[in-house]
Short mmCIF file of C-alpha atoms and ligand atoms in Angstrom, two decimals:
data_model
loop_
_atom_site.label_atom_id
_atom_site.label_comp_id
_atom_site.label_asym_id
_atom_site.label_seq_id
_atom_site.Cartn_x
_atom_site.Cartn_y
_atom_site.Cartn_z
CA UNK A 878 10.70 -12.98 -24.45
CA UNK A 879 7.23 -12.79 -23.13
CA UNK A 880 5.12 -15.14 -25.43
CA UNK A 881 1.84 -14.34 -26.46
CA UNK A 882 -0.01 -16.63 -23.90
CA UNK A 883 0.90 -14.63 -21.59
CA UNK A 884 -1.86 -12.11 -21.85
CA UNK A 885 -3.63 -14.31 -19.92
CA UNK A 886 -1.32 -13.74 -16.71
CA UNK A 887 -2.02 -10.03 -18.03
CA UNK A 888 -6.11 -9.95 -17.60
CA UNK A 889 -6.23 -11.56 -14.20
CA UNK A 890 -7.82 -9.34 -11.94
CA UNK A 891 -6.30 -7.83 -8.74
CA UNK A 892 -8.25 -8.76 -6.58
CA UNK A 893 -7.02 -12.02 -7.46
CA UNK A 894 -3.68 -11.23 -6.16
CA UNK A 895 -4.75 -8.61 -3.29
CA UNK A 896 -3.85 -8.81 0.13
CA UNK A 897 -7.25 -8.16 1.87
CA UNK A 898 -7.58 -4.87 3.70
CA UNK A 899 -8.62 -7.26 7.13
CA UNK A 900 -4.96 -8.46 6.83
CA UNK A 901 -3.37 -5.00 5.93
CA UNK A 902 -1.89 -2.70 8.87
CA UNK A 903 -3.21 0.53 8.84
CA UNK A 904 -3.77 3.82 11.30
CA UNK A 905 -6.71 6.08 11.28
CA UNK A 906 -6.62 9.99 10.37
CA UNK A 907 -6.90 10.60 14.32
CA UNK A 908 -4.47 8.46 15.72
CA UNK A 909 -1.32 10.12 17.06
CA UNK A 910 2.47 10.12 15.31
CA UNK A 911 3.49 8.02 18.17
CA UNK A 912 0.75 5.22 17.58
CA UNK A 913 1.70 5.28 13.82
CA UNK A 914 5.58 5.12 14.57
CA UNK A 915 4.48 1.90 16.59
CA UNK A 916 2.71 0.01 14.14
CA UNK A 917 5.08 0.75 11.43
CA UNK A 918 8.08 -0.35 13.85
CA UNK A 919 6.50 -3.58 15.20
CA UNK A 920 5.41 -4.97 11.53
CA UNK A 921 8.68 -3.44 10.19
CA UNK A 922 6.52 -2.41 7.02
CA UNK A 923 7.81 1.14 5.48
CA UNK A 924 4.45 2.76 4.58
CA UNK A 925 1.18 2.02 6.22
CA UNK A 926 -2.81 3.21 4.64
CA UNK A 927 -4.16 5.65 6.53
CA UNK A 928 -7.69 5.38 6.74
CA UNK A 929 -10.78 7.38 8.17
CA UNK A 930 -13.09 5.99 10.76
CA UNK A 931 -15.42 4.89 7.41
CA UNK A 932 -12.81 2.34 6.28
CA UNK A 933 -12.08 5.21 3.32
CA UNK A 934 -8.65 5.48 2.21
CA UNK A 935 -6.68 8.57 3.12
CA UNK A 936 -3.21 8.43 2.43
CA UNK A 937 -0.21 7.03 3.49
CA UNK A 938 2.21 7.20 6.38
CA UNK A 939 5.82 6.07 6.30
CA UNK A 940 8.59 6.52 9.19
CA UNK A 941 10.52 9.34 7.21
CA UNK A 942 7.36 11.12 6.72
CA UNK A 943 6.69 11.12 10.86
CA UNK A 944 10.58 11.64 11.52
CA UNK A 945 10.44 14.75 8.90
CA UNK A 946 7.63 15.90 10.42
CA UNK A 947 9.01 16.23 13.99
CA UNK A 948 12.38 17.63 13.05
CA UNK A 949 12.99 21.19 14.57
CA UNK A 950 15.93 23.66 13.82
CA UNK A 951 18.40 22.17 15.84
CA UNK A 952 16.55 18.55 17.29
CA UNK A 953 14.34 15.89 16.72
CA UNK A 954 11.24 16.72 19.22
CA UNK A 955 10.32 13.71 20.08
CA UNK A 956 7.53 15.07 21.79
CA UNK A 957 5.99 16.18 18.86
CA UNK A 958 5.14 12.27 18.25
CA UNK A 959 2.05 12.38 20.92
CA UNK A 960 0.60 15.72 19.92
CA UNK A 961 0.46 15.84 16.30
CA UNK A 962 -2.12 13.64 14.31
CA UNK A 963 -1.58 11.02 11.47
CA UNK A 964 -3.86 13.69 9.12
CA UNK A 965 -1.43 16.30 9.76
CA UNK A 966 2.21 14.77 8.46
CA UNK A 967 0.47 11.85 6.17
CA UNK A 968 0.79 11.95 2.43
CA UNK A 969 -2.38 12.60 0.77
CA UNK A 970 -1.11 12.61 -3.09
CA UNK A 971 -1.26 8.41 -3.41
CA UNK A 972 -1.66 6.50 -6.26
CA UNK A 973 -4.63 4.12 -6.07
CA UNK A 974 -6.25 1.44 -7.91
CA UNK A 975 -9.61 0.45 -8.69
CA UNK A 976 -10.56 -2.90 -7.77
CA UNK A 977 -12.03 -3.81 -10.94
CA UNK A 978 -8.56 -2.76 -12.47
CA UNK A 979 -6.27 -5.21 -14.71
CA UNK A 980 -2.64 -6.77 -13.32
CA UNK A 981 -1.62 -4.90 -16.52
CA UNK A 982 -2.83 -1.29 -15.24
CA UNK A 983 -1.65 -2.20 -12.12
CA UNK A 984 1.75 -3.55 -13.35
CA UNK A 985 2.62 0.35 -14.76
CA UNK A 986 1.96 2.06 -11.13
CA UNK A 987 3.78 -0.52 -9.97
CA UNK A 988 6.99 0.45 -11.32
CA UNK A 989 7.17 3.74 -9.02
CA UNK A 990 5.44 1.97 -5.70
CA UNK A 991 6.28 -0.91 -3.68
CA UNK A 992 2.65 -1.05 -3.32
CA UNK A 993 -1.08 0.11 -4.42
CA UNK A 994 -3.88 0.69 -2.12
CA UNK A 995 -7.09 -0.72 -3.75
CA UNK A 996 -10.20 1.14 -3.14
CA UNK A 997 -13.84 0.39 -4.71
CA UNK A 998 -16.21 2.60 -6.73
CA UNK A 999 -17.25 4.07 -3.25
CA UNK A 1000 -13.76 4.70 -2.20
CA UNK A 1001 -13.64 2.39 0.63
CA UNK A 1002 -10.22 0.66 1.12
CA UNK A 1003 -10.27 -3.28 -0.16
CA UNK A 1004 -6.38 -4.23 0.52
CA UNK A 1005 -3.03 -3.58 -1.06
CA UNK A 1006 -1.40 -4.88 -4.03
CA UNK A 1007 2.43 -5.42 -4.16
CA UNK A 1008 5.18 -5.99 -6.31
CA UNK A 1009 6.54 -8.70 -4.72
CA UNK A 1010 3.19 -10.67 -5.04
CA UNK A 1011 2.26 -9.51 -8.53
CA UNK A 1012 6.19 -10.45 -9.85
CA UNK A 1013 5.94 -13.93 -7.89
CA UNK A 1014 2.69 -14.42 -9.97
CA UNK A 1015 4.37 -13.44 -12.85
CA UNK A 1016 7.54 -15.38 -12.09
CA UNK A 1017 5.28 -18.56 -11.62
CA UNK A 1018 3.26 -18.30 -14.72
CA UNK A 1019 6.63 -17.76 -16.85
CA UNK A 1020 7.96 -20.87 -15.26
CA UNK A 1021 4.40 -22.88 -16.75
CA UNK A 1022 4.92 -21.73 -20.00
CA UNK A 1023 8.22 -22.55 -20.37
CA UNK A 1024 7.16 -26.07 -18.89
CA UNK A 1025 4.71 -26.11 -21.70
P1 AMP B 1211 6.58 -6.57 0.66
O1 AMP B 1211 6.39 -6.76 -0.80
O2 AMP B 1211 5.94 -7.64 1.47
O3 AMP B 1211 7.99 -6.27 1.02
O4 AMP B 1211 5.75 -5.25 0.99
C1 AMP B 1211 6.10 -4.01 0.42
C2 AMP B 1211 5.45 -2.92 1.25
O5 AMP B 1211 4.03 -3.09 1.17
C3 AMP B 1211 5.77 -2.97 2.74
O6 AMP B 1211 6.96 -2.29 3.08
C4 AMP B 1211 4.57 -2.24 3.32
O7 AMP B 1211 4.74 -0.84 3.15
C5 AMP B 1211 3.45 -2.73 2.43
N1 AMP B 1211 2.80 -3.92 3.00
C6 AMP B 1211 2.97 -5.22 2.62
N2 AMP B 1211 2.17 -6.05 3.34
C7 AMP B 1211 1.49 -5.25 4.21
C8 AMP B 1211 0.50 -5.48 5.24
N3 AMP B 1211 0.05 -6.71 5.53
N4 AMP B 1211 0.02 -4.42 5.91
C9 AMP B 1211 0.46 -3.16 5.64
N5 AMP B 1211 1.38 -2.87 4.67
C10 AMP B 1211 1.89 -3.89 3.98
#
């Protein structure tokens, strides 16, 4: 069971745990399905931010979002990819966190998402949070207090 001194682990901050957005791949709003499909393929990520040429966050874009997008009746048209733009296929309904928000808030959103896009009070993107970093945090503090 999770002991009581764990609350600390609990109140850390995320930006304590963040992946900063200079170290996040991303597309813009304008860039083209086939310049998306690229970045997504070479860092082998599944979902990318999509942000606007502000730094604001957008929405996200994911390979079966761009393949869904470009399927016809009876084919995939591939040549879809270079005409239509990231804003046009992305997904704008995105959870989000605040940077000032708790691991706990975090930890409920994180549930449903691999990861959360962290924006401040201005909306501009500050980085990612994932579940794989906030459970090896966890998974590391758990490990101290049973050392304790
Ligand atoms: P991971 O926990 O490293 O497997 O990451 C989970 C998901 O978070 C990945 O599939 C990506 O969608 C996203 N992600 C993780 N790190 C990055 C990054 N540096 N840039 C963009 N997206 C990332």
């Amino acid at each position: 069971m999770i002991s009581l001194h764990s609350e600390e682990f609990l109140e850390f901050n995320i930006s304590d745990f963040m992946i900063p957005s200079e170290r996040v791949a991303h597309v813009q709003v304008g860039n083209n399905l086939e310049h998306a499909l690229l970045v997504l393929t070479k860092s082998g990520y599944t979902a990318i931010p999509v942000l606007d040429p502000h730094y604001k966050l957008q929405g996200l874009i994911s390979t079966p979002i761009i393949m869904d997008s470009i399927l016809g009746l009876e084919r995939i048209e591939f040549e879809m990819l270079e005409k239509k733009r990231v804003e046009e296929a992305m997904n704008r309904t995105i959870s989000r966190l605040d940077i000032d928000a708790s691991i706990q808030q975090s930890i409920a959103l994180l549930v449903d998402h691999p990861f959360l896009c962290v924006e401040n009070k201005e909306g501009f993107f500050e980085g990612i949070l994932t579940r794989r970093t906030v459970l090896d945090q966890l998974n590391k503090h758990l490990r101290k207090l049973n050392k304790k």
